[in-house]
Amino acid sequence: MHEREAASPEADVDERRLEGALRPRSLEDFVGQERVREQLSLVLHSAQRRNRAPDHILMSGGPGLGKTTLAMIIAAELGVPLRITSGPAIERSGDLAAVLSTLQEGEVLFLDEIHRMARPAEEMLYVAMEDFRVDVVVGKGPGATAIPLDIAPFTLVGATTRAGMLPAPLRDRFGFTAHMDFYDADELERILYRSAGLLGAPLDPEAAREIAGRSRGTPRIANRLLRRVRDYAEVRGDGDLTLHNARAALDLYEVDALGLDRLDRAILDVLMRRFRGGPVGLSTLAVSVGEEAETVEEVAEPFLVRSGFLARTPRGRVATPQAWEHMGLTPPPDAAFGAGRVEDAADTGAA
């Protein structure tokens, strides 16, 4: 089982509870995603003026960028209840029917990881989104009967880290689609100052800059690293969130100056030292670092590719010149990053 790294964008149950105390409660307090916030504000205010439920909303983007927070803000701005569930929890159409039939009028239903919902439930959702109706099947075989059941008008907020896995009929039923981008350092610093204030731990500007620079453009990671720096400062430091304590804490948790963690560096190290920079298949690379292929592909690889350390080619994963330089290694003469190959590989998804 993969042990989550300090710089992983994934969150467990305990961390989600901690995140709840740091979440902004309104669009005005939400930092970053300027265009999404402006577009979303228009959608919500227009619906309120017409006294109708807003169009269904789809939010896509990597983990930890604020999709759940925005869903909570949408319900708060509308002044309606929020119901939260996830795609993996909807295993049968009956599970979805049970949720939809108990919604109040105007309620917001947040469906996280919507791309992982079971296909029968997905087909039921089509009708519910358009006609506010579900067809409950009674009986089995030739004698089965579909009984239409009206449901209260609601707003579905779907969140996905893999928008490409959503079937077109489902995507087309969302009236507004928002893509969440990664945050720049200034936005992360503003989030860190706000979180530090809520935690009662004043943050030095230099420490905020250091933490933001190692947070991989992700607020969830920034807040997690902030808590680890606070822990270090309280236990081993002088209690202040200074640059010295920030660097010492982040070095202890193996998050380097560019945000690479232990798993990231292990992947690059194996790729370079054992396979001379690649190309290497995903399964071989995962076995070499002692992780599941899914963990390498979904947790580590997106950041390595986005940062220019790893290229995906038709033959496998390849370390880029930037990766060799960052790891302090000299590439062999036959290293697989010839002119033009890395650029082409960035747009190619090798299995």
Coordinates of C-alpha atoms in Angstrom, one line a residue:
M1 CA 0.0 0.0 0.0
H2 CA 1.3 3.4 -1.0
E3 CA 2.2 5.6 2.0
R4 CA 1.2 9.1 1.0
E5 CA 4.1 11.5 0.6
A6 CA 4.2 15.0 2.1
A7 CA 3.9 16.5 -1.4
S8 CA 1.2 14.2 -2.7
P9 CA -2.0 15.9 -3.9
E10 CA -4.1 13.1 -2.5
A11 CA -5.8 13.5 1.0
D12 CA -7.0 10.9 3.5
V13 CA -10.1 11.1 5.7
D14 CA -8.3 12.7 8.6
E15 CA -6.7 15.4 6.4
R16 CA -10.0 16.2 4.8
R17 CA -11.3 17.0 8.3
L18 CA -8.4 19.3 8.9
E19 CA -8.9 21.0 5.5
G20 CA -12.5 21.8 6.5
A21 CA -11.3 24.3 9.1
L22 CA -9.2 26.1 6.6
R23 CA -11.6 26.3 3.7
P24 CA -12.9 29.7 2.6
R25 CA -16.6 30.1 3.0
S26 CA -17.4 32.5 0.1
L27 CA -16.3 33.3 -3.5
E28 CA -14.9 36.6 -2.2
D29 CA -12.5 34.7 0.2
F30 CA -11.5 32.1 -2.3
V31 CA -8.0 32.7 -3.5
G32 CA -6.9 32.0 -7.1
Q33 CA -8.9 30.7 -10.1
E34 CA -9.9 34.3 -11.0
R35 CA -11.6 33.5 -14.3
V36 CA -13.5 30.5 -12.8
R37 CA -14.7 32.6 -9.8
E38 CA -16.0 35.4 -12.1
Q39 CA -17.8 32.9 -14.4
L40 CA -19.2 31.0 -11.5
S41 CA -20.4 34.2 -9.8
L42 CA -22.4 35.2 -12.9
V43 CA -24.0 31.7 -13.1
L44 CA -25.1 31.8 -9.5
H45 CA -26.3 35.4 -9.4
S46 CA -28.2 34.9 -12.6
A47 CA -30.0 31.9 -11.3
Q48 CA -30.8 33.7 -8.0
R49 CA -32.4 36.6 -9.9
R50 CA -34.6 34.2 -11.9
N51 CA -35.4 32.3 -8.7
R52 CA -34.3 29.0 -10.3
A53 CA -31.7 26.4 -9.6
P54 CA -28.5 27.1 -11.5
D55 CA -27.4 24.9 -14.4
H56 CA -25.4 21.8 -13.5
I57 CA -21.7 22.5 -13.0
L58 CA -18.7 20.4 -13.9
M59 CA -15.3 21.1 -12.4
S60 CA -12.2 19.4 -13.7
G61 CA -8.6 19.6 -12.6
G62 CA -6.0 17.8 -10.5
P63 CA -6.5 16.8 -6.8
G64 CA -6.2 19.5 -4.2
L65 CA -7.0 22.5 -6.4
G66 CA -10.3 23.5 -4.7
K67 CA -13.1 21.6 -6.4
T68 CA -14.7 20.4 -3.1
T69 CA -14.3 23.9 -1.6
L70 CA -16.0 25.5 -4.5
A71 CA -18.9 23.0 -4.3
M72 CA -19.4 24.0 -0.6
I73 CA -19.2 27.7 -1.6
I74 CA -21.8 27.2 -4.3
A75 CA -24.3 25.8 -1.8
A76 CA -23.4 28.6 0.7
E77 CA -23.9 31.3 -1.9
L78 CA -27.2 29.9 -2.9
G79 CA -28.3 29.4 0.8
V80 CA -29.2 25.7 0.2
P81 CA -28.2 22.4 1.7
L82 CA -25.2 20.5 0.2
R83 CA -25.3 16.7 -0.3
I84 CA -21.9 15.1 -0.8
T85 CA -21.2 11.7 -2.3
S86 CA -18.7 10.2 -4.8
G87 CA -18.6 8.1 -8.0
P88 CA -17.1 5.0 -6.3
A89 CA -19.9 5.1 -3.7
I90 CA -22.5 4.8 -6.5
E91 CA -22.2 1.2 -7.4
R92 CA -25.7 0.6 -8.7
S93 CA -28.5 2.7 -10.1
G94 CA -30.5 2.1 -7.0
D95 CA -27.8 3.8 -4.9
L96 CA -28.2 6.9 -7.1
A97 CA -32.0 6.7 -7.0
A98 CA -31.9 6.6 -3.2
V99 CA -29.8 9.8 -3.1
L100 CA -31.8 11.7 -5.7
S101 CA -35.2 10.9 -4.3
T102 CA -34.3 12.5 -1.0
L103 CA -33.0 15.8 -2.3
Q104 CA -34.8 18.9 -1.4
E105 CA -35.8 21.5 -4.0
G106 CA -32.8 23.6 -5.0
E107 CA -30.4 21.4 -3.1
V108 CA -26.8 21.1 -4.4
L109 CA -25.5 17.5 -5.0
F110 CA -21.8 17.3 -5.1
L111 CA -20.6 14.2 -6.9
D112 CA -16.8 13.8 -6.5
E113 CA -14.8 11.6 -8.9
I114 CA -17.9 11.5 -11.1
H115 CA -15.9 9.6 -13.8
R116 CA -15.8 6.5 -11.6
M117 CA -19.5 6.1 -11.3
A118 CA -21.0 2.8 -12.4
R119 CA -22.5 2.8 -16.0
P120 CA -26.1 2.0 -15.0
A121 CA -26.1 4.8 -12.5
E122 CA -24.6 7.1 -15.1
E123 CA -27.5 6.4 -17.5
M124 CA -30.0 7.1 -14.8
L125 CA -28.2 10.4 -14.1
Y126 CA -28.8 11.5 -17.7
V127 CA -32.6 11.6 -17.2
A128 CA -32.4 13.1 -13.7
M129 CA -30.3 16.0 -14.9
E130 CA -32.5 16.8 -17.8
D131 CA -36.0 15.9 -16.7
F132 CA -35.7 15.7 -12.9
R133 CA -37.0 12.2 -13.0
V134 CA -35.7 8.7 -12.2
D135 CA -37.1 5.5 -13.5
V136 CA -37.1 2.9 -10.7
V137 CA -37.2 -0.7 -12.1
V138 CA -39.4 -3.1 -10.1
G139 CA -39.0 -6.8 -10.7
K140 CA -36.6 -8.7 -12.9
G141 CA -36.5 -10.2 -16.3
P142 CA -39.4 -9.9 -18.8
G143 CA -41.8 -8.9 -16.1
A144 CA -39.7 -5.9 -14.9
T145 CA -41.5 -2.6 -14.9
A146 CA -40.0 0.9 -14.9
I147 CA -41.9 3.3 -12.6
P148 CA -41.1 7.0 -13.2
L149 CA -40.5 9.0 -10.0
D150 CA -40.3 12.8 -10.1
I151 CA -37.5 14.4 -8.1
A152 CA -37.1 17.9 -6.9
P153 CA -35.1 20.3 -9.1
F154 CA -31.5 20.3 -8.0
T155 CA -28.1 21.4 -9.1
L156 CA -25.4 18.7 -9.7
V157 CA -21.8 19.8 -9.1
G158 CA -19.6 17.1 -10.6
A159 CA -15.8 17.0 -10.0
T160 CA -13.3 15.0 -11.9
T161 CA -9.5 14.7 -12.2
R162 CA -10.0 13.0 -15.6
A163 CA -12.4 14.9 -17.7
G164 CA -11.5 12.8 -20.8
M165 CA -13.0 9.7 -19.1
L166 CA -16.4 11.3 -19.0
P167 CA -18.7 10.1 -21.8
A168 CA -19.8 12.9 -24.1
P169 CA -23.6 12.5 -23.2
L170 CA -22.8 13.2 -19.6
R171 CA -20.4 16.2 -20.3
D172 CA -23.0 17.7 -22.6
R173 CA -25.6 17.9 -19.8
F174 CA -23.6 20.3 -17.7
G175 CA -24.5 23.9 -18.4
F176 CA -21.2 25.2 -17.1
T177 CA -17.7 23.6 -17.1
A178 CA -14.8 25.0 -15.1
H179 CA -11.2 23.9 -15.5
M180 CA -9.1 24.4 -12.3
D181 CA -5.5 25.4 -13.1
F182 CA -2.5 25.1 -10.8
Y183 CA -1.8 28.1 -8.6
D184 CA 1.2 30.5 -8.9
A185 CA 3.5 31.2 -6.0
D186 CA 1.8 34.5 -5.1
E187 CA -1.6 32.9 -4.8
L188 CA -0.2 30.1 -2.7
E189 CA 1.5 32.6 -0.4
R190 CA -1.9 34.4 0.1
I191 CA -3.4 31.0 1.0
L192 CA -0.6 30.2 3.4
Y193 CA -1.0 33.6 5.2
R194 CA -4.7 33.0 5.6
S195 CA -4.2 29.4 6.8
A196 CA -1.4 30.4 9.2
G197 CA -3.7 33.1 10.7
L198 CA -6.5 30.5 11.2
L199 CA -3.9 28.1 12.8
G200 CA -2.7 30.9 15.1
A201 CA 0.8 30.6 13.8
P202 CA 2.2 33.9 12.3
L203 CA 4.2 33.2 9.2
D204 CA 7.3 35.0 8.1
P205 CA 7.3 36.2 4.4
E206 CA 10.5 34.3 3.6
A207 CA 9.0 31.1 5.1
A208 CA 5.8 31.6 3.1
R209 CA 7.8 32.0 -0.1
E210 CA 9.8 28.9 0.6
I211 CA 6.7 26.7 1.4
A212 CA 4.9 28.1 -1.7
G213 CA 7.8 27.3 -3.9
R214 CA 7.8 23.6 -2.8
S215 CA 4.0 23.1 -3.0
R216 CA 3.7 22.0 -6.6
G217 CA 1.1 24.7 -7.4
T218 CA -1.5 23.0 -5.2
P219 CA -3.2 24.6 -2.1
R220 CA -3.7 21.2 -0.4
I221 CA 0.0 20.5 -0.5
A222 CA 0.8 24.1 0.7
N223 CA -1.5 23.7 3.7
R224 CA -0.1 20.3 4.5
L225 CA 3.5 21.6 4.4
L226 CA 2.5 24.6 6.5
R227 CA 1.3 22.2 9.2
R228 CA 4.5 20.2 9.0
V229 CA 6.6 23.4 9.4
R230 CA 4.4 24.4 12.3
D231 CA 5.0 21.0 14.0
Y232 CA 8.8 21.3 13.5
A233 CA 8.9 24.8 14.8
E234 CA 7.0 23.8 17.9
V235 CA 9.0 20.6 18.7
R236 CA 12.5 21.3 17.4
G237 CA 12.6 25.0 16.8
D238 CA 11.8 28.2 18.6
G239 CA 8.1 28.1 17.8
D240 CA 8.3 30.7 15.0
L241 CA 7.5 29.9 11.4
T242 CA 10.8 31.3 10.0
L243 CA 12.7 30.5 6.9
H244 CA 15.2 28.4 8.8
N245 CA 12.5 26.3 10.4
A246 CA 10.7 26.0 7.1
R247 CA 13.7 24.7 5.3
A248 CA 14.7 22.3 8.1
A249 CA 11.2 20.9 8.2
L250 CA 10.8 20.4 4.5
D251 CA 14.2 18.8 4.2
L252 CA 13.2 16.4 7.0
Y253 CA 10.1 15.5 5.1
E254 CA 12.1 15.0 1.9
V255 CA 10.5 17.8 -0.1
D256 CA 13.2 19.5 -2.2
A257 CA 13.4 23.0 -3.4
L258 CA 11.3 22.3 -6.5
G259 CA 8.6 20.3 -4.7
L260 CA 9.9 16.8 -5.6
D261 CA 9.4 14.3 -2.8
R262 CA 10.9 10.9 -2.1
L263 CA 8.8 9.0 -4.7
D264 CA 9.5 11.5 -7.4
R265 CA 13.3 11.3 -6.9
A266 CA 13.2 7.5 -6.6
I267 CA 11.5 7.3 -10.0
L268 CA 14.1 9.7 -11.6
D269 CA 17.0 8.0 -9.9
V270 CA 16.0 4.5 -11.0
L271 CA 15.2 5.7 -14.5
M272 CA 18.7 7.3 -14.8
R273 CA 21.0 5.0 -12.9
R274 CA 19.4 1.6 -13.8
F275 CA 17.9 2.3 -17.2
R276 CA 20.3 5.1 -18.5
G277 CA 17.4 7.6 -18.8
G278 CA 14.9 5.3 -20.6
P279 CA 12.7 4.7 -22.4
V280 CA 11.1 2.4 -19.7
G281 CA 7.6 1.0 -19.6
L282 CA 5.3 2.1 -16.7
S283 CA 5.0 -1.3 -15.2
T284 CA 8.8 -1.9 -15.2
L285 CA 9.4 1.5 -13.6
A286 CA 6.7 0.9 -10.9
V287 CA 8.2 -2.4 -9.9
S288 CA 11.7 -0.9 -9.8
V289 CA 10.6 1.7 -7.2
G290 CA 8.4 -0.8 -5.3
E291 CA 5.1 1.0 -6.0
E292 CA 1.9 0.2 -7.9
A293 CA 1.7 1.3 -11.5
E294 CA -1.4 3.3 -10.7
T295 CA 0.4 5.2 -7.9
V296 CA 3.3 6.1 -10.2
E297 CA 1.0 7.2 -13.0
E298 CA -1.6 9.1 -11.0
V299 CA 0.5 10.5 -8.0
A300 CA 4.0 11.2 -9.2
E301 CA 4.0 11.3 -13.0
P302 CA 1.7 14.3 -13.6
F303 CA 4.0 16.6 -11.7
L304 CA 7.2 15.2 -13.2
V305 CA 5.8 15.6 -16.7
R306 CA 4.4 19.1 -16.0
S307 CA 7.7 20.2 -14.5
G308 CA 9.7 18.9 -17.5
F309 CA 11.5 16.1 -15.7
L310 CA 9.8 13.2 -17.4
A311 CA 8.6 12.6 -21.0
R312 CA 6.1 10.0 -22.1
T313 CA 7.0 8.5 -25.4
P314 CA 5.5 5.6 -27.4
R315 CA 8.3 3.4 -26.1
G316 CA 8.0 4.4 -22.5
R317 CA 9.1 7.0 -19.9
V318 CA 12.2 9.1 -20.6
A319 CA 14.3 11.4 -18.3
T320 CA 14.8 14.8 -19.8
P321 CA 18.0 16.9 -19.7
Q322 CA 16.4 19.0 -16.9
A323 CA 16.0 15.9 -14.8
W324 CA 19.6 14.8 -15.2
E325 CA 20.7 18.3 -14.1
H326 CA 18.4 18.5 -11.1
M327 CA 19.5 15.1 -9.9
G328 CA 23.2 16.1 -10.3
L329 CA 23.9 13.2 -12.7
T330 CA 25.7 13.2 -16.0
P331 CA 23.7 11.6 -18.9
P332 CA 25.5 8.9 -20.9
P333 CA 26.3 9.7 -24.6
D334 CA 23.4 7.4 -25.7
A335 CA 20.8 8.9 -23.4
A336 CA 17.4 8.9 -25.0
F337 CA 16.6 12.6 -25.4
G338 CA 17.7 13.4 -28.9
A339 CA 16.7 16.7 -30.5
G340 CA 13.0 17.0 -31.0
R341 CA 12.1 13.7 -29.3
V342 CA 11.3 15.1 -25.8
E343 CA 9.1 17.8 -27.2
D344 CA 7.1 15.3 -29.2
A345 CA 6.9 13.0 -26.3
A346 CA 5.2 15.5 -24.0
D347 CA 2.0 15.1 -26.1
T348 CA 2.2 11.3 -26.3
G349 CA 0.6 9.0 -23.7
A350 CA 2.6 5.9 -23.5
A351 CA 1.2 3.0 -21.6

